[in-house]
Short mmCIF file of C-alpha atoms and ligand atoms in Angstrom, two decimals:
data_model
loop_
_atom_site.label_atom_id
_atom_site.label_comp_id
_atom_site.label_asym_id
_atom_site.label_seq_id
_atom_site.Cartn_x
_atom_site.Cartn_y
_atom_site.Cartn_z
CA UNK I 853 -23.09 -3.33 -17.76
CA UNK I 854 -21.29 -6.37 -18.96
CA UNK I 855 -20.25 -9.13 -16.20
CA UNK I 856 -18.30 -10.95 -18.57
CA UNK I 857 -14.44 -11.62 -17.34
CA UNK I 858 -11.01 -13.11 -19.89
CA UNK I 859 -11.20 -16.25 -21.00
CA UNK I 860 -7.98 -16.36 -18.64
CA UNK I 861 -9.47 -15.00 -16.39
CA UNK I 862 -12.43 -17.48 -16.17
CA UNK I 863 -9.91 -20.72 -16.20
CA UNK I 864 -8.38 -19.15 -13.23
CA UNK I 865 -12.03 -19.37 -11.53
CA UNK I 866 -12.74 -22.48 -12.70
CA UNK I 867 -9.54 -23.65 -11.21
CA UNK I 868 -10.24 -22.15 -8.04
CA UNK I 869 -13.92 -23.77 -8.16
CA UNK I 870 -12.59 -27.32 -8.64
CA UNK I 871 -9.52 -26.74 -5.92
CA UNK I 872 -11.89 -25.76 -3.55
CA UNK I 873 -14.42 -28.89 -3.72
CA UNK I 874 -11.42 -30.92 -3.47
CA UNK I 875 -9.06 -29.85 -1.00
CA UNK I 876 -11.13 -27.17 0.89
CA UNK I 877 -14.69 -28.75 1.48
CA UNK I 878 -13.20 -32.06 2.87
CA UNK I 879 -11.44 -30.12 5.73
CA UNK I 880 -14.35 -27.26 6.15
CA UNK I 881 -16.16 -29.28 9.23
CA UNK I 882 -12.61 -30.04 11.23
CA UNK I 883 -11.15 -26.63 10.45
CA UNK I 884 -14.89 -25.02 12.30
CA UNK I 885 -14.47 -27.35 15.11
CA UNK I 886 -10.77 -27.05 16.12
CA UNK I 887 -10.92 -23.24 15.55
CA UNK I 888 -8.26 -23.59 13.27
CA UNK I 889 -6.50 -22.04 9.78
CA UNK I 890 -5.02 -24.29 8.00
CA UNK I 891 -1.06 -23.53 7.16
CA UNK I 892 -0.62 -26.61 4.73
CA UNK I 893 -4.11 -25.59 3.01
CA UNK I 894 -2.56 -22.08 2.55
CA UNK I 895 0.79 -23.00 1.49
CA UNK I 896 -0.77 -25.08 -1.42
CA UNK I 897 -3.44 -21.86 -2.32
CA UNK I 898 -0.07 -19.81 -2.45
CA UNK I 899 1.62 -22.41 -4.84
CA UNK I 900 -1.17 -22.28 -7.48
CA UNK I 901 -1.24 -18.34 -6.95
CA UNK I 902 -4.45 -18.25 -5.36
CA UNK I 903 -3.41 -15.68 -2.79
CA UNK I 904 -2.52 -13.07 -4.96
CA UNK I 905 -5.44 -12.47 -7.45
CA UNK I 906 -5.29 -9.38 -7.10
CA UNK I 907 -1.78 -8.21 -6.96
CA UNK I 908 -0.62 -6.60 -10.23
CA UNK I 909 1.33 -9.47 -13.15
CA UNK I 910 4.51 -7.97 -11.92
CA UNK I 911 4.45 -8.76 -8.34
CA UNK I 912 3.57 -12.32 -9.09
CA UNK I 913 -0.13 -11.64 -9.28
CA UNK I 914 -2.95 -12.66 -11.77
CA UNK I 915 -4.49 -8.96 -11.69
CA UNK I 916 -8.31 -10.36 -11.41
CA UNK I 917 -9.91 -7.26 -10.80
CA UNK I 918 -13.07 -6.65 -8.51
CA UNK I 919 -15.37 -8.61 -10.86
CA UNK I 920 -12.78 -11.56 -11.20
CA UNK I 921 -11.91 -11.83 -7.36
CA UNK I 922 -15.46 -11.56 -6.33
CA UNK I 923 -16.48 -14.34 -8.93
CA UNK I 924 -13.25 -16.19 -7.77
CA UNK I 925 -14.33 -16.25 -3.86
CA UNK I 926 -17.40 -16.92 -5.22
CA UNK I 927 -16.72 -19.75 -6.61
CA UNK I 928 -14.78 -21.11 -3.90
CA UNK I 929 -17.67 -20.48 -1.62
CA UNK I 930 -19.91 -22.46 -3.61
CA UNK I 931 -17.68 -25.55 -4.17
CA UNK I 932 -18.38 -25.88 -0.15
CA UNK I 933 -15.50 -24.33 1.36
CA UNK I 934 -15.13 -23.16 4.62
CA UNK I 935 -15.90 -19.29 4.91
CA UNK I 936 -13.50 -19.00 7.76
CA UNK I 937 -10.76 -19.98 5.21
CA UNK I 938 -12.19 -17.70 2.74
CA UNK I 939 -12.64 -14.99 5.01
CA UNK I 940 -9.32 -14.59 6.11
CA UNK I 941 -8.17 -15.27 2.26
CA UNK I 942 -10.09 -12.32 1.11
CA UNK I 943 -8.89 -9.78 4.20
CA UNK I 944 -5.15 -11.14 3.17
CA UNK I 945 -5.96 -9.95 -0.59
CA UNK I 946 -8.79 -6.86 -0.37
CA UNK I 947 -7.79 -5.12 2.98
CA UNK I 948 -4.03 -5.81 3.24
CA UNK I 949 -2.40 -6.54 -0.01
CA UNK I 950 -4.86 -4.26 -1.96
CA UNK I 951 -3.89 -1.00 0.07
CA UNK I 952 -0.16 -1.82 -0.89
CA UNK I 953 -0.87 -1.95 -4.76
CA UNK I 954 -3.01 0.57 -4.13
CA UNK I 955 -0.94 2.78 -2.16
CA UNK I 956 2.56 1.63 -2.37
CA UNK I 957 5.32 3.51 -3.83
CA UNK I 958 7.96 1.05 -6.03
CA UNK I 959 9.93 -0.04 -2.98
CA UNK I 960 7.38 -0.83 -0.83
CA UNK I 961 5.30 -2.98 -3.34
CA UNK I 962 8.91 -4.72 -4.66
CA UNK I 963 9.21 -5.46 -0.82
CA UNK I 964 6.19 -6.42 0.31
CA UNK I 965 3.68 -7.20 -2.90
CA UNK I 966 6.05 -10.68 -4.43
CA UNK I 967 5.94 -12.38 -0.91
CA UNK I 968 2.30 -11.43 0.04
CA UNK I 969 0.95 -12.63 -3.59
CA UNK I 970 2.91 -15.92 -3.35
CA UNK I 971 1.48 -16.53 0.03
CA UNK I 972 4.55 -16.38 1.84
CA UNK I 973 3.44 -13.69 4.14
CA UNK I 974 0.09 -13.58 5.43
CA UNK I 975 -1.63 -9.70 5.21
CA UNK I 976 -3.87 -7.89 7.52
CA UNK I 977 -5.19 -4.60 8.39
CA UNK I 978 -5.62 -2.52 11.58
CA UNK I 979 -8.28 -0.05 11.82
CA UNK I 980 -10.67 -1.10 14.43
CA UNK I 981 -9.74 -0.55 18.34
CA UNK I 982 -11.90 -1.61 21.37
CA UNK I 983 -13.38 1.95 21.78
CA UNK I 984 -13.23 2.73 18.14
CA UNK I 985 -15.66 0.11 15.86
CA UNK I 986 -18.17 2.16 14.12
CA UNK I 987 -16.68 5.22 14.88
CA UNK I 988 -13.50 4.16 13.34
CA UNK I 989 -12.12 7.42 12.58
CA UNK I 990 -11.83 7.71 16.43
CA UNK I 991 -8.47 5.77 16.09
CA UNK I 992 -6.11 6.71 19.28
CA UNK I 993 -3.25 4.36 18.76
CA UNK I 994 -0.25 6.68 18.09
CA UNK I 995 2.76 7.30 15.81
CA UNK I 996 5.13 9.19 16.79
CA UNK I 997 8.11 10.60 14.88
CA UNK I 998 11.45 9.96 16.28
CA UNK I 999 14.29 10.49 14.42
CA UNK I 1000 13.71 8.37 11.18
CA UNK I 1001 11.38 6.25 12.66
CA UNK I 1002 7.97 5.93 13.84
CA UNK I 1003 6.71 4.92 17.38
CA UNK I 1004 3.28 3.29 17.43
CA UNK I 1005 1.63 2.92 20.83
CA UNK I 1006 -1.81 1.16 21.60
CA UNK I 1007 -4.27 -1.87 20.76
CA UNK I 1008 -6.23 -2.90 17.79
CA UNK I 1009 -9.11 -5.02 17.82
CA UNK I 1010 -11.01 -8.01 16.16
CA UNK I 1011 -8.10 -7.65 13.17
CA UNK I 1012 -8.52 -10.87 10.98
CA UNK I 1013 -5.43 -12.61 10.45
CA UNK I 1014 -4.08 -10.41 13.59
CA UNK I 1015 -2.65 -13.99 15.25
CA UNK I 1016 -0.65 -15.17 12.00
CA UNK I 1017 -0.12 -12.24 9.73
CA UNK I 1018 3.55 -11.19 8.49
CA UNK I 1019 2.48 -8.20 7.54
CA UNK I 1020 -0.19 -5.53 8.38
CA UNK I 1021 -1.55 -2.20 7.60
CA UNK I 1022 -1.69 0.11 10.30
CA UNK I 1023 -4.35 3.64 10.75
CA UNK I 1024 -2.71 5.50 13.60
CA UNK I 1025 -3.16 8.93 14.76
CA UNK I 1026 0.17 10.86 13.59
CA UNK I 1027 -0.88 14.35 14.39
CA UNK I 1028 -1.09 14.69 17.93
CA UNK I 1029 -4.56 16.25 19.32
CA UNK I 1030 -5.68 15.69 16.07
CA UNK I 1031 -9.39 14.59 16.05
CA UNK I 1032 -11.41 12.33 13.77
CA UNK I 1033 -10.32 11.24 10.35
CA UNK I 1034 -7.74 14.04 10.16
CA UNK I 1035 -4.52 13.65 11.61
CA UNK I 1036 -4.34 9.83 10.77
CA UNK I 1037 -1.77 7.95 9.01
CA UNK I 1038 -1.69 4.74 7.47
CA UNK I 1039 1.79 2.37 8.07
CA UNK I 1040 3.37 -0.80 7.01
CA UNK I 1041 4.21 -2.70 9.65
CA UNK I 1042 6.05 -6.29 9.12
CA UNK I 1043 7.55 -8.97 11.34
CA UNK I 1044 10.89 -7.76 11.15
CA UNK I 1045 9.62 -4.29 13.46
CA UNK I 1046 10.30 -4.42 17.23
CA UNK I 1047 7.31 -3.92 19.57
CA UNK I 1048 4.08 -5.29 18.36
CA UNK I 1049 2.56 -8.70 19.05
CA UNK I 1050 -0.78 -10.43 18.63
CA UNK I 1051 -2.20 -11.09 22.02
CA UNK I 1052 -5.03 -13.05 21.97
CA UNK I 1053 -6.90 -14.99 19.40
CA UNK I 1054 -10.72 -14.10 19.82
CA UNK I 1055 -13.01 -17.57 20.27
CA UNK I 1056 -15.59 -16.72 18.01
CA UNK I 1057 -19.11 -18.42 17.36
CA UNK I 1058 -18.75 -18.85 13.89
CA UNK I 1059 -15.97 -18.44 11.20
CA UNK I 1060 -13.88 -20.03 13.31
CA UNK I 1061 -10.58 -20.71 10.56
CA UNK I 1062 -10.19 -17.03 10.54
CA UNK I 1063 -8.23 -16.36 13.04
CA UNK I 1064 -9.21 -12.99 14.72
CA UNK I 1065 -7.00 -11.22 17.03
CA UNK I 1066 -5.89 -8.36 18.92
CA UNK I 1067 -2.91 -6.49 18.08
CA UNK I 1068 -0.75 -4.52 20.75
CA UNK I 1069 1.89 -2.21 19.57
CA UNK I 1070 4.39 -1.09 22.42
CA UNK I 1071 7.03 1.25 21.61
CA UNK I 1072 6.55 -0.14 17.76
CA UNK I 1073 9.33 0.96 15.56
CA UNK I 1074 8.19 1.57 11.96
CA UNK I 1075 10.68 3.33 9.55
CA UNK I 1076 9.83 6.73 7.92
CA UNK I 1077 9.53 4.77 4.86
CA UNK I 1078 6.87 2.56 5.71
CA UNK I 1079 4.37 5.17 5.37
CA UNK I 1080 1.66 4.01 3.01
CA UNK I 1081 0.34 6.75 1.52
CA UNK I 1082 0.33 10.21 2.54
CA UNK I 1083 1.37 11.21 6.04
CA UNK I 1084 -2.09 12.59 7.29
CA UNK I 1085 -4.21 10.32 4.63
CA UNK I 1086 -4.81 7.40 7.16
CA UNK I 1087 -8.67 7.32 7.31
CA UNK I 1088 -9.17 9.54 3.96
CA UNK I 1089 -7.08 8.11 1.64
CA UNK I 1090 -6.15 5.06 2.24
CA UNK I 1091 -8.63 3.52 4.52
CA UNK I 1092 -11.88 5.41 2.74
CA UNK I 1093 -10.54 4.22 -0.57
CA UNK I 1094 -10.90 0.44 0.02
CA UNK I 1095 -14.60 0.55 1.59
CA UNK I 1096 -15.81 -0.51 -1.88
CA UNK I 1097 -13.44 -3.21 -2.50
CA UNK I 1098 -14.25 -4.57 0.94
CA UNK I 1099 -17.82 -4.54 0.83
CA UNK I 1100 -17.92 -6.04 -2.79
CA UNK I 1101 -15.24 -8.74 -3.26
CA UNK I 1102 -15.19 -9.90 0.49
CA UNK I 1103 -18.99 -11.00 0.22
CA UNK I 1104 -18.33 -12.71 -2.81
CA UNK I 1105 -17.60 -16.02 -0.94
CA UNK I 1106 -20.78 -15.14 1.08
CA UNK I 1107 -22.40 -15.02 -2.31
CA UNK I 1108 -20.87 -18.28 -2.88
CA UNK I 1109 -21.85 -19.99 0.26
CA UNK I 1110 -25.68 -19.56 -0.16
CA UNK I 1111 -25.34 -21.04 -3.70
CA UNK I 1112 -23.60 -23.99 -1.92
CA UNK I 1113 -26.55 -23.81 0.53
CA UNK I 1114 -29.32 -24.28 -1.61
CA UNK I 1115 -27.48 -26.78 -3.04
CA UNK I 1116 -27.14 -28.64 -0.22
CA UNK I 1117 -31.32 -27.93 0.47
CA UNK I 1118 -32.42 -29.44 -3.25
CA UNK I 1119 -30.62 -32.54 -2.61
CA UNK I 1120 -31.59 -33.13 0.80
CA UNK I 1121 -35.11 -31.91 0.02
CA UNK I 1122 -35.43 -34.91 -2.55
CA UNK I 1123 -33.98 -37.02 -0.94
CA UNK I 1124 -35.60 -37.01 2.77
CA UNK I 1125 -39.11 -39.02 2.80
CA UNK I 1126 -41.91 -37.69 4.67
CA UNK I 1127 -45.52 -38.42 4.60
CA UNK I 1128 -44.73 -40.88 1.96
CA UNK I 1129 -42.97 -38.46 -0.04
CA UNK I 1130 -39.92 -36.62 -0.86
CA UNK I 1131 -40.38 -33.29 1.25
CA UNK I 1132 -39.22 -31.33 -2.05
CA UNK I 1133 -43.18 -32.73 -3.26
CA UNK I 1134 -44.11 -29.67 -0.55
CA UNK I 1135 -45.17 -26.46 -2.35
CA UNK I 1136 -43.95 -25.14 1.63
CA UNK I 1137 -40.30 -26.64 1.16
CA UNK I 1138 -40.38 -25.34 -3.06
CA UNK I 1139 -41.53 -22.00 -1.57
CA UNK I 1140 -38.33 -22.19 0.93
CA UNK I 1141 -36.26 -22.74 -1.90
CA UNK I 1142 -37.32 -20.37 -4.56
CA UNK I 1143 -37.52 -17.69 -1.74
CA UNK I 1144 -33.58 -18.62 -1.19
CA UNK I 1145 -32.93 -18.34 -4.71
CA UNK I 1146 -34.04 -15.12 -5.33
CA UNK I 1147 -32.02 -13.72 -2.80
CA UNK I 1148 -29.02 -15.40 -4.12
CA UNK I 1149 -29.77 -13.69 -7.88
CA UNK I 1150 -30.49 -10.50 -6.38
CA UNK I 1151 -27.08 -10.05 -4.23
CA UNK I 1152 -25.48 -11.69 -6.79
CA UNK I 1153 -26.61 -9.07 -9.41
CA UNK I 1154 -25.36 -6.12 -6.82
CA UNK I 1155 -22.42 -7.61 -6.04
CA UNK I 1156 -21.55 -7.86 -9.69
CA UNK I 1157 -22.53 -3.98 -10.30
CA UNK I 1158 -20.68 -2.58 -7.83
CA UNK I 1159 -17.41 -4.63 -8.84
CA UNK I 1160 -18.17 -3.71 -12.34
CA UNK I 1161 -18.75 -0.04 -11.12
CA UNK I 1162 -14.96 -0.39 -9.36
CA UNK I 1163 -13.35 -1.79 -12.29
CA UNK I 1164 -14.57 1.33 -14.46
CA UNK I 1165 -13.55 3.57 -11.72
CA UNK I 1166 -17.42 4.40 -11.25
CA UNK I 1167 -18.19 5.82 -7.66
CA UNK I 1168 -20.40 3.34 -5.44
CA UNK I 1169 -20.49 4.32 -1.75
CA UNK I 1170 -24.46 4.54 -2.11
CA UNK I 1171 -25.00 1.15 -3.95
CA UNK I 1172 -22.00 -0.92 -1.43
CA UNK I 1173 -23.98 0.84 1.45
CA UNK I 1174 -27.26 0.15 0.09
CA UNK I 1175 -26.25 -3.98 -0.52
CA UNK I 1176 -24.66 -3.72 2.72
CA UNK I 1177 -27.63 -2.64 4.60
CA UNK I 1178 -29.69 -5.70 3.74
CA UNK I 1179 -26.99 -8.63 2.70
CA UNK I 1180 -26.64 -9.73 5.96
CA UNK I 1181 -30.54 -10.15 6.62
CA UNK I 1182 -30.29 -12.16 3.18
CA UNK I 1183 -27.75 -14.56 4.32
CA UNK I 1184 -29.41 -14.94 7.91
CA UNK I 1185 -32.09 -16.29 5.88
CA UNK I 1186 -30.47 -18.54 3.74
CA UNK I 1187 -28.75 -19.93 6.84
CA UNK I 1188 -32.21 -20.16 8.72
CA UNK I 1189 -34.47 -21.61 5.74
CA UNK I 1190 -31.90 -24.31 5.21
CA UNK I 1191 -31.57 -25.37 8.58
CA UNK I 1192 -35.52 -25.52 8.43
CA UNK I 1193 -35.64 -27.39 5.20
CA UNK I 1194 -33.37 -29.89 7.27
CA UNK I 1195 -35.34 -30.10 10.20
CA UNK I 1196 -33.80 -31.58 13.36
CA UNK I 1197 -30.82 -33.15 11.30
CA UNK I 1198 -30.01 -29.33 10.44
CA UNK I 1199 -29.07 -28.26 14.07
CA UNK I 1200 -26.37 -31.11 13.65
CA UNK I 1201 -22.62 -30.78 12.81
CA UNK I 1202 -23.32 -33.91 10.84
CA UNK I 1203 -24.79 -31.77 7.96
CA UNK I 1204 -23.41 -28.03 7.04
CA UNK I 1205 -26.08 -25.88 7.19
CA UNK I 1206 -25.78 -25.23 10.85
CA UNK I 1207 -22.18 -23.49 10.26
CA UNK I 1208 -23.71 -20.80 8.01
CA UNK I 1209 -26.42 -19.77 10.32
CA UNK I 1210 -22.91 -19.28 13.35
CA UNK I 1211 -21.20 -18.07 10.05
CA UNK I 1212 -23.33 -15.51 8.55
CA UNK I 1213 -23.69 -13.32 11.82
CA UNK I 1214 -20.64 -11.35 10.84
CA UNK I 1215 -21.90 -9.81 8.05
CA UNK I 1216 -24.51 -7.53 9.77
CA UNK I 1217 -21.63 -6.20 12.00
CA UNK I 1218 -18.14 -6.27 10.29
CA UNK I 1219 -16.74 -3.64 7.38
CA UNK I 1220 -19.62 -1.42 8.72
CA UNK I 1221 -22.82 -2.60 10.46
CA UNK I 1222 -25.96 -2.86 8.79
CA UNK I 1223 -26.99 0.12 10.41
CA UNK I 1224 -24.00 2.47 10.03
CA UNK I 1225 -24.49 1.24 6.58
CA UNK I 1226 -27.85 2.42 6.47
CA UNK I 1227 -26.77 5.92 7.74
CA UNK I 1228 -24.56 6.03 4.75
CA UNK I 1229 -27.16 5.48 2.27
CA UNK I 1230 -29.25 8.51 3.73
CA UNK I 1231 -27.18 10.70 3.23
CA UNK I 1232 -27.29 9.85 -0.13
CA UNK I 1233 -30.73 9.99 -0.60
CA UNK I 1234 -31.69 13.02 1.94
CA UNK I 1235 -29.20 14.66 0.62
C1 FAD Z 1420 -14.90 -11.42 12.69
C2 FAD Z 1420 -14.53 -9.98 12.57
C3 FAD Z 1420 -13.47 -9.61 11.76
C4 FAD Z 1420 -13.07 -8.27 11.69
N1 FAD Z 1420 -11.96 -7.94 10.96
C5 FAD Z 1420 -11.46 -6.69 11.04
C6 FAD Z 1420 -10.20 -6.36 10.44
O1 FAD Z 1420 -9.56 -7.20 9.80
N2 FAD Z 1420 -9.71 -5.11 10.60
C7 FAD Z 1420 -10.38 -4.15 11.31
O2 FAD Z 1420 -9.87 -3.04 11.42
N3 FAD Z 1420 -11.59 -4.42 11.88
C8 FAD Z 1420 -12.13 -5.66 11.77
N4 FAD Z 1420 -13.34 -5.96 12.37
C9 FAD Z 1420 -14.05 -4.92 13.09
C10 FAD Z 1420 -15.38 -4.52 12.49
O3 FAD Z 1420 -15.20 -3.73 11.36
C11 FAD Z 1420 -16.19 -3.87 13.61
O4 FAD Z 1420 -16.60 -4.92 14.45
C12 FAD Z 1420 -17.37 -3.08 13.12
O5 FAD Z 1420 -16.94 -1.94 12.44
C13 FAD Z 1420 -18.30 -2.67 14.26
O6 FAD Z 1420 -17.61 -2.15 15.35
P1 FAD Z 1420 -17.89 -2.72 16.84
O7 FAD Z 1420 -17.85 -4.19 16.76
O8 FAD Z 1420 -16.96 -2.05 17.76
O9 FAD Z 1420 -19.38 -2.33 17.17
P2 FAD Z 1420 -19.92 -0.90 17.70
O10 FAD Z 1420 -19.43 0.18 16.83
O11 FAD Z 1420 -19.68 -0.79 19.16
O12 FAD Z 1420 -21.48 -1.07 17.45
C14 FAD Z 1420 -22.36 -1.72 18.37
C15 FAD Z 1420 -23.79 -1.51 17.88
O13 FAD Z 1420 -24.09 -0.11 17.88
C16 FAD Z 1420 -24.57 0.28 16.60
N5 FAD Z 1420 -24.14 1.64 16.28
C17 FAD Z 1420 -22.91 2.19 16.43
N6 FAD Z 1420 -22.91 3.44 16.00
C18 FAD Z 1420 -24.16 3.70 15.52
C19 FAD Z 1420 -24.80 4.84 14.92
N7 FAD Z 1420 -24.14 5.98 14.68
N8 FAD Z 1420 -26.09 4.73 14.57
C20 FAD Z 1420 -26.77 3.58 14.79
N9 FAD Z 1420 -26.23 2.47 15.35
C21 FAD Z 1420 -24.94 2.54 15.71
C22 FAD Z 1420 -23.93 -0.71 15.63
O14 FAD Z 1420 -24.64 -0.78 14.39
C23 FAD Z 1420 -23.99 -1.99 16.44
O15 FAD Z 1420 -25.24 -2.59 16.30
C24 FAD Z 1420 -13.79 -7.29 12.41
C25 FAD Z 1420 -14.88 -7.66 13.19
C26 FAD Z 1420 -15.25 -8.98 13.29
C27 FAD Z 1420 -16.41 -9.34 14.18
#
């Protein structure tokens, strides 16, 4: 295995690093407490071709890779900046704009791939409904063909980016009485489409820029030739087929954000006087730390396999389950230690560490819970 990435390929992280701890960190307490993405902050991510590192050189995009992009959000995550932002960065890129590339014939990715890279149109994907989460191949929104056209009916749920995306990719069930992950297709569905609309924006505990929504489609029209992928390859082509990506890249800026978190804990620890001494003098508070940082190097180190694994085109579904089973217990512990090392002053907005700990939740429960997750793995090793 060999994590190394371009030269180019490394300036464009380093880039990313230093952007971040300037213009992101500055605005990641206000964006938390209002609840609120930042358009302006976008705009200028777009201009410097941030949103499309993984769109293909022709379409405007830098081409990172699964290595790159995880090291990128990474990065970005440990310069301080708010995983709301980053959250809804990496959906945009991994689940949305990723499927196109991936799936896309010529016209679609000339249509949609130039805008979504530049950041002009915000991506999303639709997969989850309110009685379809872990069961997700139990999709019943419908499409119906009409004529040369499409008609998607019913509701998808806790969609990031659902309240300001431009674009979106839609699993619906195209094959009427069809059950399970046959029978499903996968559609793009843009702006420009009658009948769909984002109805509410979820009020969420924690990554609170990342606007989460739920998407109605009523009477939808989407043309015949918005069809991503094969008609009938929904769930098993197109949605299967990015599990890896998403359960890689999208916890890179988790990865990230416990580096920035222990970060945060060394210099506090040195600098907050107890007993006559800095509490960093405690083997107890050293013990905190080291404990922290081993869990960073481990995830970091399977994070960095599997997206090596993806860019050889090796198969990972057992090691993205296996990380996936225990990454969120490993964050929920970086959040918790650090508030600890902070003492009272960590349960304050005053200080960061308190957002992780509201933060981190998601990542025992979305892109497969920790225990679907672990399901997957036995299969793997029962089988
Ligand atoms: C902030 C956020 C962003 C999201 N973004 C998107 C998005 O962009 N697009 C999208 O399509 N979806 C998105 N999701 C949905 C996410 O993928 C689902 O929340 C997740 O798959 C779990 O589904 P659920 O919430 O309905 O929980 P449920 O499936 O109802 O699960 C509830 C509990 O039951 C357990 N459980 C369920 N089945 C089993 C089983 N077989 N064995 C053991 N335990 C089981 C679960 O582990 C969990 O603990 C997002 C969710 C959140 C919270």
């Amino acid at each position: 295995m060999d994590f190394r990435i371009s030269e180019e390929h490394l300036a464009v992280v380093d880039s990313i690093e230093k952007f971040a701890r300037k213009e992101m960190l500055p605005l990641a307490q206000v964006l938390d407490e209002k609840g609120e993405f930042s358009m302006p902050l976008w705009r200028k991510m777009g201009e410097l071709g941030y949103t499309g590192l993984l769109a293909g050189e022709k379409y405007g995009g830098s081409n990172l890779g699964a290595l790159g992009t995880t090291m990128a959000l990474e990065a970005a995550g440990r310069a301080g900046a708010d995983q709301g932002t980053l959250l809804s960065w990496a959906a945009h890129m991994v689940i949305s704009m990723l499927n196109i590339e991936h799936w896309g014939n010529d016209e679609q990715k000339q249509k949609y791939l130039p805008k979504m890279a530049s950041g002009e149109w915000i991506g999303a994907m639709a997969l989850t409904e309110p009685n379809a989460g872990s069961d997700a191949s139990s999709v019943t929104t419908s499409a119906r063909l009409q004529g040369n056209k499409y008609i998607l009916n019913g509701t998808k749920m806790f969609i990031t980016n659902g309240p300001i995306c431009d674009v979106v990719v839609v699993i619906a069930r195209s094959e009427a009485g069809s059950k399970g992950a046959s029978g499903t297709t996968a559609f793009i569905v843009d702006k420009t489409m009658p009948g769909w609309h984002s109805s509410k924006k979820l009020d969420k505990m924690g990554l609170r820029a990342s606007p989460t929504g739920e998407l109605v489609f009523d009477n939808c029209e989407v043309p015949v030739e918005n069809v991503l992928g094969e008609v009938g390859m929904g769930m098993k082509g197109v949605a299967f087929s990015g599990v890896n990506w998403e359960r890689t890249i999208l916890a890179g800026h988790f990865l990230g954000g416990m580096e920035f978190n222990i970060n945060e804990c060394i210099k506090y620890a040195k600098g907050r006087v107890q007993f006559g001494r800095p509490i960093a003098s405690f083997q107890t508070m050293q013990h905190k730390i080291v404990d922290m940082a081993a869990d960073i190097e481990a995830l970091k180190l399977l994070l960095y396999r599997q997206a090596w694994m993806i860019d050889n085109n090796m198969p990972c579904i057992k090691e993205t389950a296996l990380t996936k089973s225990i990454m969120g217990a490993m964050m929920l512990r970086n959040a918790d230690e650090a508030i600890q090392i902070f003492g009272g002053y960590g349960l304050c907005k005053e200080y960061p560490v308190e957002r992780f700990y509201r933060d981190w939740k998601l990542a025992t429960i979305g892109g497969g819970t920790a225990e679907v997750n672990r399901d997957i793995a036995a299969r793997f090793l029962f089988k």
